[in-house]
Amino acid sequence: MNAPTPVDEAGPDRIAGPDVVDLGAERRATGIDDYLAGLDARLVGLTPVKQRIDEIAALLLVDRVRTRVGLATGPPTLHMSFTGNPGTGKTTVASAMGEILHRLGYLRSARVVSVTRDDLVGEYIGHTAPKTKDVLQRAAGGVLFIDEAYYLYRPENERDYGQEAIEILLQVMEEQRDDLVVILAGYADRMERFFGSNPGFRSRVAHHIDFPDFDDGELVRIGEMLLADQQYRLSDDARATLFDYVGRRRSQPHFANARSVRNALDRARLRQANRHVTAGTVAVDDLSVIEADDLAVSRVFNDRPDDARESR
Ligand SMILES: Nc1ncnc2c1ncn2[C@@H]1O[C@H](COP(=O)(O)OP(=O)(O)OP(=O)(O)O)[C@@H](O)[C@H]1O
Ligand SMILES: [Mg+2]
């Protein structure tokens, strides 16, 4: 057998020689792992999304090292699209992207400026360009998150100022791609149509990240985390009822994943408070407990899904 090469001997304490770069040490130096571990703990599920974030982190790490050792390397394009159903965590993850890309040395700021069409497009002639440029200036060096990006494009209006905003955005996405990351977000089918009508956007977006619906167990865990943040918890029966709830709620109109759970639990807290006030006294421990009944009176358990009217 050949003598092992230094790479074969590599252990955790290995000191990288001049021919080897210790990417683990590089990664630790960014502090990104602490941040991602925190995000992982805070965000239930979303495994494919977390994997894509890891891939982007790896790409940027290798890119930094390549730059340092003098290899040809243009800064990678990092504009992204986030597609998924309501309440699947798109806005939540976008707000973490600034921090992630800043820690990895790609962006000079961790700031995320979040906008929709109305922040970019004016109502009168001459208003759109200054509005869009003002937003771009605020976002420069960080992330610009454009929620429901497809509303920018309104082909049915003959003179739509959205087109003007689109042209400015496309230019900046090209020219300032190492100083601004644009994230376009929205529901998958409409985003697909939007990219179809605006190939300029499609070609500038390097990372398309799809946010899956949460399964029932994930929704219950999200609910328990939301409650724990506010020092509430579910009784065992209530946990079973919430499980049942999310299974039914899913097939009713206006289901919005994690947001539907949040809304259901807000209403449960209301019922819990009402129950205690009606009883007149309450054990201190019970102040923190949501019982099955607080959820079970929901209309979702009738066949008249009034709760389905919840707004987003
Ligand atoms: N993976 C998750 N773990 C825990 N809580 C989550 C998770 N994803 C989302 N949430 C919570 O659910 C709520 C809705 O999430 P968010 O606003 O990010 O969804 P969205 O995809 O942007 O929805 P929309 O398309 O309707 O704008 C937020 O309160 C957020 O804190
Ligand atoms: Mg959102």
Tab-separated table of C-alpha atoms and ligand atoms in Angstrom:
chain	number	residue	atom	x	y	z
A	1	MET	CA	0.000	0.000	0.000
A	2	ASN	CA	1.160	3.509	-0.704
A	3	ALA	CA	2.003	5.762	2.173
A	4	PRO	CA	-1.064	7.807	3.021
A	5	THR	CA	-1.093	11.301	1.651
A	6	PRO	CA	-1.565	14.176	4.073
A	7	VAL	CA	-5.155	14.450	2.933
A	8	ASP	CA	-5.855	10.837	3.947
A	9	GLU	CA	-4.598	11.593	7.415
A	10	ALA	CA	-6.849	14.577	7.721
A	11	GLY	CA	-8.425	14.722	11.132
A	12	PRO	CA	-10.130	17.493	12.985
A	13	ASP	CA	-6.841	18.835	14.338
A	14	ARG	CA	-5.059	18.830	11.039
A	15	ILE	CA	-3.279	22.040	10.211
A	16	ALA	CA	-3.692	22.794	6.542
A	17	GLY	CA	-0.460	22.998	4.629
A	18	PRO	CA	0.097	25.453	1.809
A	19	ASP	CA	-1.473	23.092	-0.727
A	20	VAL	CA	-4.603	22.423	1.238
A	21	VAL	CA	-7.294	24.823	2.335
A	22	ASP	CA	-9.221	23.887	5.441
A	23	LEU	CA	-12.784	24.708	4.391
A	24	GLY	CA	-14.101	23.715	7.806
A	25	ALA	CA	-11.944	26.391	9.401
A	26	GLU	CA	-12.978	28.867	6.700
A	27	ARG	CA	-16.580	28.125	7.450
A	28	ARG	CA	-16.142	28.439	11.204
A	29	ALA	CA	-14.479	31.798	10.743
A	30	THR	CA	-17.631	33.194	9.127
A	31	GLY	CA	-19.763	32.328	12.157
A	32	ILE	CA	-22.384	31.062	9.705
A	33	ASP	CA	-22.890	27.725	11.466
A	34	ASP	CA	-24.196	29.291	14.653
A	35	TYR	CA	-26.606	31.361	12.676
A	36	LEU	CA	-27.810	28.444	10.540
A	37	ALA	CA	-28.212	26.225	13.596
A	38	GLY	CA	-30.397	28.896	15.173
A	39	LEU	CA	-32.434	29.162	11.992
A	40	ASP	CA	-32.768	25.386	11.797
A	41	ALA	CA	-34.104	25.297	15.342
A	42	ARG	CA	-36.501	28.167	14.713
A	43	LEU	CA	-37.829	26.871	11.408
A	44	VAL	CA	-39.723	23.609	11.452
A	45	GLY	CA	-39.323	21.408	8.355
A	46	LEU	CA	-38.341	23.203	5.119
A	47	THR	CA	-35.617	20.618	4.558
A	48	PRO	CA	-35.193	21.335	0.825
A	49	VAL	CA	-34.969	25.068	1.536
A	50	LYS	CA	-32.341	24.529	4.228
A	51	GLN	CA	-30.395	22.310	1.813
A	52	ARG	CA	-30.384	25.030	-0.818
A	53	ILE	CA	-29.129	27.541	1.736
A	54	ASP	CA	-26.298	25.141	2.606
A	55	GLU	CA	-25.417	24.835	-1.068
A	56	ILE	CA	-25.297	28.593	-1.467
A	57	ALA	CA	-23.102	28.834	1.633
A	58	ALA	CA	-20.730	26.244	0.161
A	59	LEU	CA	-20.604	28.080	-3.148
A	60	LEU	CA	-19.718	31.369	-1.487
A	61	LEU	CA	-17.121	29.769	0.740
A	62	VAL	CA	-15.356	28.150	-2.177
A	63	ASP	CA	-15.661	31.374	-4.136
A	64	ARG	CA	-13.898	33.291	-1.353
A	65	VAL	CA	-11.091	30.790	-1.224
A	66	ARG	CA	-10.732	30.829	-5.016
A	67	THR	CA	-10.474	34.601	-4.980
A	68	ARG	CA	-7.824	34.426	-2.295
A	69	VAL	CA	-5.656	31.934	-4.127
A	70	GLY	CA	-5.964	33.933	-7.321
A	71	LEU	CA	-8.260	31.687	-9.374
A	72	ALA	CA	-10.516	33.269	-11.950
A	73	THR	CA	-13.820	33.904	-10.293
A	74	GLY	CA	-16.600	36.308	-11.040
A	75	PRO	CA	-18.876	36.891	-8.078
A	76	PRO	CA	-21.678	34.345	-8.470
A	77	THR	CA	-25.113	35.692	-9.300
A	78	LEU	CA	-27.353	35.209	-6.321
A	79	HIS	CA	-30.709	36.611	-7.353
A	80	MET	CA	-33.377	34.151	-6.239
A	81	SER	CA	-37.007	33.256	-6.551
A	82	PHE	CA	-38.989	31.856	-3.640
A	83	THR	CA	-42.121	30.044	-4.694
A	84	GLY	CA	-44.676	28.354	-2.506
A	85	ASN	CA	-48.179	28.446	-1.126
A	86	PRO	CA	-49.326	30.989	1.469
A	87	GLY	CA	-47.714	30.701	4.884
A	88	THR	CA	-44.882	28.362	3.890
A	89	GLY	CA	-42.138	30.627	5.257
A	90	LYS	CA	-41.019	32.614	2.194
A	91	THR	CA	-41.006	35.995	3.924
A	92	THR	CA	-39.463	34.495	7.055
A	93	VAL	CA	-36.578	32.900	5.146
A	94	ALA	CA	-36.050	36.019	3.011
A	95	SER	CA	-35.569	38.070	6.144
A	96	ALA	CA	-32.798	35.651	7.199
A	97	MET	CA	-31.073	35.720	3.784
A	98	GLY	CA	-29.573	39.165	4.409
A	99	GLU	CA	-27.813	37.947	7.536
A	100	ILE	CA	-26.637	34.755	5.850
A	101	LEU	CA	-25.184	36.476	2.786
A	102	HIS	CA	-23.628	39.186	4.917
A	103	ARG	CA	-21.913	36.669	7.199
A	104	LEU	CA	-20.595	34.825	4.185
A	105	GLY	CA	-19.002	38.051	2.992
A	106	TYR	CA	-21.130	38.386	-0.121
A	107	LEU	CA	-23.144	41.422	0.943
A	108	ARG	CA	-21.851	44.437	2.828
A	109	SER	CA	-25.098	44.776	4.741
A	110	ALA	CA	-27.501	42.286	6.331
A	111	ARG	CA	-30.419	44.575	5.531
A	112	VAL	CA	-33.499	43.190	3.786
A	113	VAL	CA	-35.795	45.748	2.203
A	114	SER	CA	-39.188	44.197	1.638
A	115	VAL	CA	-41.493	45.698	-0.981
A	116	THR	CA	-44.513	45.032	-3.146
A	117	ARG	CA	-45.648	46.586	-6.410
A	118	ASP	CA	-47.001	49.729	-4.740
A	119	ASP	CA	-43.583	50.585	-3.329
A	120	LEU	CA	-42.036	50.475	-6.782
A	121	VAL	CA	-44.707	51.632	-9.201
A	122	GLY	CA	-46.244	55.112	-9.206
A	123	GLU	CA	-49.746	56.094	-10.213
A	124	TYR	CA	-48.804	58.911	-12.541
A	125	ILE	CA	-46.414	59.397	-15.353
A	126	GLY	CA	-42.923	60.184	-14.092
A	127	HIS	CA	-43.479	58.758	-10.618
A	128	THR	CA	-42.278	55.218	-11.141
A	129	ALA	CA	-38.596	55.698	-11.917
A	130	PRO	CA	-37.881	57.813	-8.809
A	131	LYS	CA	-39.868	55.391	-6.629
A	132	THR	CA	-38.044	52.334	-7.927
A	133	LYS	CA	-34.664	54.035	-7.731
A	134	ASP	CA	-35.327	55.128	-4.180
A	135	VAL	CA	-36.115	51.543	-3.150
A	136	LEU	CA	-33.010	50.274	-4.952
A	137	GLN	CA	-30.898	52.836	-3.173
A	138	ARG	CA	-32.260	51.767	0.209
A	139	ALA	CA	-31.601	48.114	-0.588
A	140	ALA	CA	-28.123	48.611	-2.079
A	141	GLY	CA	-25.540	46.387	-0.425
A	142	GLY	CA	-28.245	44.078	0.939
A	143	VAL	CA	-31.334	42.165	-0.139
A	144	LEU	CA	-34.356	43.502	-1.990
A	145	PHE	CA	-37.351	41.226	-1.388
A	146	ILE	CA	-40.181	41.726	-3.864
A	147	ASP	CA	-43.269	39.934	-2.605
A	148	GLU	CA	-45.894	38.819	-5.137
A	149	ALA	CA	-43.544	39.953	-7.859
A	150	TYR	CA	-46.022	39.059	-10.631
A	151	TYR	CA	-48.111	42.113	-9.798
A	152	LEU	CA	-45.338	44.211	-11.322
A	153	TYR	CA	-46.431	42.975	-14.714
A	154	ARG	CA	-49.934	43.898	-15.827
A	155	PRO	CA	-50.216	43.216	-19.521
A	156	GLU	CA	-53.958	43.982	-19.442
A	157	ASN	CA	-53.266	47.661	-18.739
A	158	GLU	CA	-52.310	49.361	-21.920
A	159	ARG	CA	-50.053	51.894	-20.227
A	160	ASP	CA	-48.810	50.164	-17.153
A	161	TYR	CA	-46.035	51.821	-15.217
A	162	GLY	CA	-45.008	48.409	-13.864
A	163	GLN	CA	-43.059	47.885	-17.062
A	164	GLU	CA	-40.913	50.904	-16.244
A	165	ALA	CA	-40.079	49.486	-12.817
A	166	ILE	CA	-39.278	46.120	-14.400
A	167	GLU	CA	-36.816	47.663	-16.819
A	168	ILE	CA	-34.972	49.513	-14.069
A	169	LEU	CA	-34.888	46.389	-11.902
A	170	LEU	CA	-33.534	44.242	-14.714
A	171	GLN	CA	-30.763	46.722	-15.392
A	172	VAL	CA	-29.718	46.953	-11.750
A	173	MET	CA	-29.914	43.171	-11.305
A	174	GLU	CA	-27.391	42.890	-14.115
A	175	GLU	CA	-25.080	45.786	-13.324
A	176	GLN	CA	-25.030	45.634	-9.542
A	177	ARG	CA	-25.279	41.909	-9.138
A	178	ASP	CA	-22.386	41.791	-6.676
A	179	ASP	CA	-23.899	44.516	-4.494
A	180	LEU	CA	-27.581	43.656	-4.381
A	181	VAL	CA	-29.472	40.393	-4.153
A	182	VAL	CA	-33.030	40.496	-5.443
A	183	ILE	CA	-35.455	37.853	-4.179
A	184	LEU	CA	-38.715	37.552	-6.113
A	185	ALA	CA	-41.424	35.738	-4.206
A	186	GLY	CA	-44.896	34.471	-4.891
A	187	TYR	CA	-47.161	31.539	-5.578
A	188	ALA	CA	-45.622	28.980	-7.899
A	189	ASP	CA	-48.121	29.018	-10.771
A	190	ARG	CA	-48.246	32.803	-11.041
A	191	MET	CA	-44.480	33.093	-10.758
A	192	GLU	CA	-44.115	30.586	-13.556
A	193	ARG	CA	-46.382	32.677	-15.762
A	194	PHE	CA	-44.514	35.826	-14.749
A	195	PHE	CA	-41.159	34.324	-15.722
A	196	GLY	CA	-42.737	33.131	-18.957
A	197	SER	CA	-43.718	36.690	-19.891
A	198	ASN	CA	-40.506	38.220	-18.524
A	199	PRO	CA	-37.580	36.122	-19.704
A	200	GLY	CA	-35.242	38.899	-18.535
A	201	PHE	CA	-36.092	38.001	-14.953
A	202	ARG	CA	-35.820	34.295	-15.518
A	203	SER	CA	-32.334	34.595	-16.949
A	204	ARG	CA	-31.125	36.766	-14.072
A	205	VAL	CA	-32.449	34.506	-11.312
A	206	ALA	CA	-29.871	31.843	-10.515
A	207	HIS	CA	-31.591	30.088	-7.631
A	208	HIS	CA	-35.204	28.973	-7.739
A	209	ILE	CA	-36.206	27.747	-4.308
A	210	ASP	CA	-39.503	25.987	-3.811
A	211	PHE	CA	-41.200	26.078	-0.411
A	212	PRO	CA	-43.235	22.900	0.183
A	213	ASP	CA	-46.455	22.794	2.171
A	214	PHE	CA	-45.961	21.655	5.757
A	215	ASP	CA	-47.334	18.246	6.701
A	216	ASP	CA	-49.731	17.868	9.638
A	217	GLY	CA	-47.012	16.975	12.140
A	218	GLU	CA	-44.943	19.988	11.105
A	219	LEU	CA	-47.913	22.304	11.465
A	220	VAL	CA	-48.562	20.997	14.984
A	221	ARG	CA	-44.900	21.530	15.880
A	222	ILE	CA	-45.041	25.058	14.457
A	223	GLY	CA	-48.127	25.657	16.595
A	224	GLU	CA	-46.369	24.405	19.706
A	225	MET	CA	-43.413	26.661	18.992
A	226	LEU	CA	-45.612	29.690	18.449
A	227	LEU	CA	-47.336	28.974	21.758
A	228	ALA	CA	-44.074	28.356	23.614
A	229	ASP	CA	-42.851	31.796	22.463
A	230	GLN	CA	-45.800	33.255	24.338
A	231	GLN	CA	-45.495	30.905	27.306
A	232	TYR	CA	-48.520	28.838	26.442
A	233	ARG	CA	-48.665	25.110	25.821
A	234	LEU	CA	-51.136	22.514	24.581
A	235	SER	CA	-52.611	19.843	26.840
A	236	ASP	CA	-52.168	16.324	25.431
A	237	ASP	CA	-55.777	16.306	24.271
A	238	ALA	CA	-55.372	19.707	22.691
A	239	ARG	CA	-52.346	18.492	20.752
A	240	ALA	CA	-54.434	15.641	19.319
A	241	THR	CA	-57.206	18.108	18.495
A	242	LEU	CA	-54.784	20.471	16.762
A	243	PHE	CA	-53.536	17.545	14.692
A	244	ASP	CA	-57.097	16.805	13.669
A	245	TYR	CA	-57.687	20.510	13.049
A	246	VAL	CA	-54.800	20.987	10.615
A	247	GLY	CA	-55.795	17.862	8.685
A	248	ARG	CA	-59.269	19.255	8.126
A	249	ARG	CA	-58.287	22.879	7.692
A	250	ARG	CA	-55.932	21.921	4.866
A	251	SER	CA	-58.783	20.968	2.563
A	252	GLN	CA	-60.840	24.090	3.255
A	253	PRO	CA	-60.634	27.396	1.389
A	254	HIS	CA	-57.876	29.924	2.083
A	255	PHE	CA	-55.654	27.464	3.873
A	256	ALA	CA	-52.384	29.244	4.616
A	257	ASN	CA	-50.074	26.675	6.249
A	258	ALA	CA	-48.254	28.106	9.260
A	259	ARG	CA	-50.365	31.266	9.192
A	260	SER	CA	-53.583	29.251	9.525
A	261	VAL	CA	-52.127	27.564	12.595
A	262	ARG	CA	-51.146	30.920	14.059
A	263	ASN	CA	-54.669	32.255	13.485
A	264	ALA	CA	-56.296	29.147	14.950
A	265	LEU	CA	-54.173	29.428	18.068
A	266	ASP	CA	-54.955	33.132	18.434
A	267	ARG	CA	-58.631	32.217	18.467
A	268	ALA	CA	-57.966	29.362	20.905
A	269	ARG	CA	-56.303	31.792	23.302
A	270	LEU	CA	-59.349	34.001	23.080
A	271	ARG	CA	-61.617	31.077	23.947
A	272	GLN	CA	-59.316	29.978	26.756
A	273	ALA	CA	-59.452	33.452	28.297
A	274	ASN	CA	-63.200	33.551	27.931
A	275	ARG	CA	-63.513	30.147	29.564
A	276	HIS	CA	-61.486	31.247	32.583
A	277	VAL	CA	-63.296	34.553	32.949
A	278	THR	CA	-66.643	32.781	32.790
A	279	ALA	CA	-65.497	30.331	35.488
A	280	GLY	CA	-64.434	33.253	37.683
A	281	THR	CA	-61.237	31.730	39.081
A	282	VAL	CA	-58.314	29.976	37.488
A	283	ALA	CA	-55.336	27.986	38.747
A	284	VAL	CA	-52.127	29.814	37.896
A	285	ASP	CA	-50.849	26.781	35.969
A	286	ASP	CA	-53.964	26.733	33.811
A	287	LEU	CA	-53.282	30.261	32.583
A	288	SER	CA	-50.702	28.744	30.251
A	289	VAL	CA	-52.639	25.738	29.004
A	290	ILE	CA	-54.753	25.514	25.856
A	291	GLU	CA	-57.298	22.719	26.241
A	292	ALA	CA	-58.857	20.603	23.515
A	293	ASP	CA	-62.181	22.446	23.887
A	294	ASP	CA	-60.513	25.754	23.073
A	295	LEU	CA	-59.787	24.335	19.631
A	296	ALA	CA	-62.654	21.913	19.216
A	297	VAL	CA	-65.367	24.585	19.047
A	298	SER	CA	-63.778	25.866	15.866
A	299	ARG	CA	-66.082	25.853	12.857
A	300	VAL	CA	-63.488	23.776	11.068
A	301	PHE	CA	-64.982	20.823	12.916
A	302	ASN	CA	-68.433	21.586	11.538
A	303	ASP	CA	-69.112	21.305	7.918
A	304	ARG	CA	-69.491	25.066	7.761
A	305	PRO	CA	-65.964	26.300	7.456
A	306	ASP	CA	-66.476	29.875	8.663
A	307	ASP	CA	-62.938	29.873	10.001
A	308	ALA	CA	-61.894	29.499	6.408
A	309	ARG	CA	-62.746	33.145	5.988
A	310	GLU	CA	-59.703	34.074	8.032
A	311	SER	CA	-57.710	36.708	6.283
A	312	ARG	CA	-54.065	36.121	5.495
B	1	LIG	N1	-40.779	26.664	9.106
B	1	LIG	C1	-41.422	27.404	10.008
B	1	LIG	N2	-41.314	27.133	11.316
B	1	LIG	C2	-41.969	27.891	12.213
B	1	LIG	N3	-42.762	28.932	11.914
B	1	LIG	C3	-42.899	29.259	10.625
B	1	LIG	C4	-42.240	28.516	9.608
B	1	LIG	N4	-42.563	29.032	8.414
B	1	LIG	C5	-43.380	30.060	8.662
B	1	LIG	N5	-43.583	30.195	9.992
B	1	LIG	C6	-44.457	31.210	10.600
B	1	LIG	O1	-45.632	31.268	9.812
B	1	LIG	C7	-46.044	32.583	9.521
B	1	LIG	C8	-46.141	32.774	8.028
B	1	LIG	O2	-44.864	32.668	7.422
B	1	LIG	P1	-44.401	33.630	6.225
B	1	LIG	O3	-45.036	34.965	6.383
B	1	LIG	O4	-42.924	33.585	6.140
B	1	LIG	O5	-45.040	32.867	4.994
B	1	LIG	P2	-45.075	33.300	3.456
B	1	LIG	O6	-44.668	32.108	2.675
B	1	LIG	O7	-44.309	34.555	3.267
B	1	LIG	O8	-46.630	33.547	3.214
B	1	LIG	P3	-47.336	34.464	2.070
B	1	LIG	O9	-47.095	33.823	0.763
B	1	LIG	O10	-48.782	34.392	2.403
B	1	LIG	O11	-46.737	35.826	2.178
B	1	LIG	C9	-45.019	33.458	10.204
B	1	LIG	O12	-45.600	33.896	11.399
B	1	LIG	C10	-43.837	32.574	10.499
B	1	LIG	O13	-43.211	32.938	11.692
B	2	MG	MG	-44.930	36.436	2.661
